[in-house]
Amino acid sequence: YMWILHFIYHLAPNGKAGFVMANGALSAGGVEGKIRQRLIEKDLIYAIVAAPQKLFYNVSLPVSLWFARKKKPEHMKGKVLFINAKNLYKQVSRRQNVMTDEHIHKIVEKFRLFEEGRLDEIDEIGFAKVATIEEIAKNNYVLTPGRYVGVKLEFDDPRTFEEKMKEYSEELTKLLKEEEELRAKVREVFEALGYKLLGE
């Protein structure tokens, strides 16, 4: 954290800086936690993005992107943009994931809305949220995006409970019938060889 403070100190009055940090830095306690608290209370952090794993070929540790600015515009003061982009990736190999242009655009769009002060258009459950310093303080200055953006529950299945149970029942009946047919065929083979199935 000290080098973050060092970089911010040397920024121009309206300067910005971005940092790649191990995810442990989002919630570490002790001295690191105190420095993180200071960064928030001084209103120097304006965005945190949780990145997908395996973005860097030789580093498998999950990382986050921290964005700082020395002086926030009025509509950003006391606020931090949180983005959970952990699931925005395309796997190109067992050891590496990449973010497509579409993924990057989705993140950039939230930053654009934040820059333009269109805060009421940013919040998206499971992905993005603008939190106040007061909210962050209540969370002990932990900056894990998932804590603020929440979890998106998927309810894409339009079927009623009764419809689903009927379908499951029909599928189970079909499977049991297939099992009995298969068992009969196996029995025939065993009997042809002079054996009996155990339990019969």
Short mmCIF file of C-alpha atoms in Angstrom, two decimals:
data_model
loop_
_atom_site.label_atom_id
_atom_site.label_comp_id
_atom_site.label_asym_id
_atom_site.label_seq_id
_atom_site.Cartn_x
_atom_site.Cartn_y
_atom_site.Cartn_z
CA TYR A 1 0.00 0.00 0.00
CA MET A 2 2.86 2.40 0.71
CA TRP A 3 3.83 2.62 -2.94
CA ILE A 4 0.19 3.42 -3.80
CA LEU A 5 0.40 6.36 -1.41
CA HIS A 6 3.73 7.30 -2.99
CA PHE A 7 2.25 7.29 -6.52
CA ILE A 8 -0.81 9.28 -5.45
CA TYR A 9 1.40 11.84 -3.73
CA HIS A 10 3.25 12.46 -7.00
CA LEU A 11 0.13 12.70 -9.16
CA ALA A 12 -0.84 15.96 -10.82
CA PRO A 13 -3.76 17.76 -9.08
CA ASN A 14 -6.28 16.06 -11.38
CA GLY A 15 -4.17 12.98 -12.00
CA LYS A 16 -5.32 9.35 -11.96
CA ALA A 17 -3.47 6.08 -11.41
CA GLY A 18 -4.26 2.39 -11.73
CA PHE A 19 -2.72 -0.52 -9.85
CA VAL A 20 -2.83 -4.31 -10.13
CA MET A 21 -3.05 -5.81 -6.65
CA ALA A 22 -3.37 -9.33 -5.26
CA ASN A 23 -6.88 -9.92 -3.96
CA GLY A 24 -5.55 -10.31 -0.45
CA ALA A 25 -4.99 -6.56 -0.39
CA LEU A 26 -8.76 -6.02 -0.54
CA SER A 27 -9.29 -7.34 2.96
CA ALA A 28 -5.91 -7.65 4.71
CA GLY A 29 -5.87 -6.58 8.35
CA GLY A 30 -3.17 -5.11 10.55
CA VAL A 31 -1.05 -2.28 9.20
CA GLU A 32 -2.27 -2.91 5.65
CA GLY A 33 -5.86 -2.58 6.82
CA LYS A 34 -5.06 0.75 8.47
CA ILE A 35 -3.49 2.09 5.28
CA ARG A 36 -6.46 0.88 3.22
CA GLN A 37 -8.77 2.66 5.66
CA ARG A 38 -6.72 5.83 5.26
CA LEU A 39 -6.96 5.62 1.46
CA ILE A 40 -10.75 5.42 1.71
CA GLU A 41 -11.16 8.10 4.36
CA LYS A 42 -8.97 10.45 2.33
CA ASP A 43 -11.30 9.70 -0.62
CA LEU A 44 -8.41 8.69 -2.88
CA ILE A 45 -9.86 5.45 -4.31
CA TYR A 46 -12.58 5.84 -6.91
CA ALA A 47 -12.93 2.33 -8.35
CA ILE A 48 -12.12 -1.32 -7.59
CA VAL A 49 -12.47 -4.07 -10.20
CA ALA A 50 -12.23 -7.76 -9.31
CA ALA A 51 -10.56 -9.36 -12.34
CA PRO A 52 -10.86 -12.93 -13.63
CA GLN A 53 -8.23 -15.47 -12.63
CA LYS A 54 -5.36 -16.46 -14.94
CA LEU A 55 -5.27 -13.19 -16.87
CA PHE A 56 -1.48 -13.17 -16.64
CA TYR A 57 0.27 -16.20 -18.09
CA ASN A 58 2.77 -16.70 -15.28
CA VAL A 59 0.52 -15.59 -12.41
CA SER A 60 -2.42 -17.74 -11.33
CA LEU A 61 -3.27 -15.65 -8.26
CA PRO A 62 -6.56 -13.72 -8.53
CA VAL A 63 -5.99 -9.98 -8.78
CA SER A 64 -7.97 -6.77 -8.59
CA LEU A 65 -7.55 -3.42 -10.29
CA TRP A 66 -7.43 -0.35 -8.07
CA PHE A 67 -8.05 3.11 -9.50
CA ALA A 68 -7.07 6.24 -7.60
CA ARG A 69 -7.33 9.95 -8.24
CA LYS A 70 -5.97 12.84 -6.28
CA LYS A 71 -9.04 15.02 -6.62
CA LYS A 72 -12.48 13.64 -7.36
CA PRO A 73 -15.16 15.67 -9.14
CA GLU A 74 -18.04 16.69 -6.90
CA HIS A 75 -20.41 13.87 -7.93
CA MET A 76 -17.76 11.24 -7.09
CA LYS A 77 -16.80 12.54 -3.68
CA GLY A 78 -17.38 10.04 -0.90
CA LYS A 79 -18.13 7.27 -3.39
CA VAL A 80 -16.36 4.23 -4.86
CA LEU A 81 -17.34 2.25 -7.95
CA PHE A 82 -17.16 -1.51 -7.40
CA ILE A 83 -17.17 -3.94 -10.32
CA ASN A 84 -17.13 -7.72 -10.06
CA ALA A 85 -15.66 -8.88 -13.38
CA LYS A 86 -14.54 -12.31 -12.17
CA ASN A 87 -16.79 -14.06 -14.67
CA LEU A 88 -15.95 -11.85 -17.64
CA TYR A 89 -13.42 -13.97 -19.48
CA LYS A 90 -12.83 -16.37 -22.33
CA GLN A 91 -10.64 -19.38 -21.65
CA VAL A 92 -7.91 -19.77 -24.28
CA SER A 93 -5.93 -22.49 -22.52
CA ARG A 94 -5.83 -24.39 -19.27
CA ARG A 95 -3.48 -21.77 -17.87
CA GLN A 96 -4.81 -18.55 -19.32
CA ASN A 97 -8.01 -16.55 -19.66
CA VAL A 98 -8.53 -13.38 -21.68
CA MET A 99 -11.08 -10.60 -21.64
CA THR A 100 -12.77 -9.96 -24.97
CA ASP A 101 -13.59 -6.52 -26.36
CA GLU A 102 -17.18 -7.09 -25.26
CA HIS A 103 -16.07 -7.77 -21.68
CA ILE A 104 -13.87 -4.69 -21.61
CA HIS A 105 -16.64 -2.53 -23.08
CA LYS A 106 -19.03 -3.65 -20.34
CA ILE A 107 -16.56 -2.47 -17.67
CA VAL A 108 -15.67 0.75 -19.48
CA GLU A 109 -19.36 1.61 -19.82
CA LYS A 110 -19.76 1.61 -16.02
CA PHE A 111 -16.70 3.85 -15.66
CA ARG A 112 -18.14 6.21 -18.28
CA LEU A 113 -21.43 6.48 -16.40
CA PHE A 114 -19.51 7.16 -13.18
CA GLU A 115 -17.41 9.85 -14.86
CA GLU A 116 -20.54 11.50 -16.27
CA GLY A 117 -22.31 11.46 -12.91
CA ARG A 118 -25.09 9.14 -14.09
CA LEU A 119 -24.99 7.20 -10.85
CA ASP A 120 -28.57 5.96 -11.02
CA GLU A 121 -27.69 3.99 -14.18
CA ILE A 122 -24.70 2.13 -12.74
CA ASP A 123 -25.98 -0.35 -10.17
CA GLU A 124 -26.35 -3.86 -11.59
CA ILE A 125 -26.83 -6.70 -9.15
CA GLY A 126 -23.93 -9.12 -9.29
CA PHE A 127 -21.78 -6.81 -11.40
CA ALA A 128 -21.57 -3.14 -10.43
CA LYS A 129 -22.42 -0.86 -7.53
CA VAL A 130 -21.51 2.62 -6.33
CA ALA A 131 -20.94 2.49 -2.57
CA THR A 132 -20.46 5.37 -0.16
CA ILE A 133 -17.56 5.72 2.25
CA GLU A 134 -20.09 5.17 5.04
CA GLU A 135 -21.09 1.80 3.58
CA ILE A 136 -17.44 0.82 3.22
CA ALA A 137 -16.75 1.83 6.81
CA LYS A 138 -19.60 -0.43 7.97
CA ASN A 139 -17.81 -3.26 6.15
CA ASN A 140 -14.57 -2.57 8.03
CA TYR A 141 -13.04 -1.00 4.92
CA VAL A 142 -12.98 -4.33 3.10
CA LEU A 143 -12.94 -3.56 -0.63
CA THR A 144 -14.00 -6.91 -2.09
CA PRO A 145 -16.46 -5.98 -4.89
CA GLY A 146 -18.66 -9.02 -4.28
CA ARG A 147 -19.53 -7.64 -0.85
CA TYR A 148 -21.15 -4.57 -2.43
CA VAL A 149 -22.52 -5.67 -5.80
CA GLY A 150 -24.46 -8.59 -4.32
CA VAL A 151 -25.38 -11.86 -6.01
CA LYS A 152 -27.56 -12.15 -9.07
CA LEU A 153 -30.16 -14.90 -8.73
CA GLU A 154 -31.13 -16.52 -11.99
CA PHE A 155 -34.84 -17.23 -12.54
CA ASP A 156 -34.80 -18.02 -16.23
CA ASP A 157 -37.01 -21.13 -16.02
CA PRO A 158 -40.60 -20.03 -16.78
CA ARG A 159 -42.09 -23.42 -15.82
CA THR A 160 -44.21 -23.79 -12.70
CA PHE A 161 -43.28 -26.19 -9.91
CA GLU A 162 -46.05 -28.58 -11.01
CA GLU A 163 -44.83 -28.55 -14.61
CA LYS A 164 -41.27 -29.28 -13.57
CA MET A 165 -42.32 -32.09 -11.21
CA LYS A 166 -44.43 -33.67 -13.97
CA GLU A 167 -41.46 -33.52 -16.34
CA TYR A 168 -39.09 -34.98 -13.73
CA SER A 169 -41.58 -37.76 -12.94
CA GLU A 170 -41.92 -38.67 -16.61
CA GLU A 171 -38.14 -38.67 -17.01
CA LEU A 172 -37.72 -40.90 -13.94
CA THR A 173 -40.37 -43.34 -15.22
CA LYS A 174 -38.57 -43.50 -18.55
CA LEU A 175 -35.21 -44.16 -16.88
CA LEU A 176 -36.67 -46.91 -14.67
CA LYS A 177 -38.21 -48.58 -17.71
CA GLU A 178 -34.91 -48.43 -19.58
CA GLU A 179 -33.16 -49.88 -16.53
CA GLU A 180 -35.59 -52.83 -16.44
CA GLU A 181 -35.15 -53.46 -20.17
CA LEU A 182 -31.38 -53.39 -19.79
CA ARG A 183 -31.56 -55.71 -16.79
CA ALA A 184 -33.67 -58.18 -18.82
CA LYS A 185 -31.09 -58.19 -21.61
CA VAL A 186 -28.24 -58.73 -19.15
CA ARG A 187 -30.24 -61.57 -17.55
CA GLU A 188 -30.60 -63.24 -20.96
CA VAL A 189 -26.86 -63.04 -21.57
CA PHE A 190 -26.04 -64.47 -18.14
CA GLU A 191 -28.55 -67.31 -18.54
CA ALA A 192 -27.15 -68.14 -21.97
CA LEU A 193 -23.76 -68.51 -20.28
CA GLY A 194 -25.23 -70.66 -17.50
CA TYR A 195 -25.20 -68.00 -14.77
CA LYS A 196 -27.80 -66.17 -12.74
CA LEU A 197 -27.82 -62.54 -11.66
CA LEU A 198 -27.14 -62.12 -7.96
CA GLY A 199 -30.28 -61.42 -5.97
CA GLU A 200 -32.53 -63.36 -8.32
#
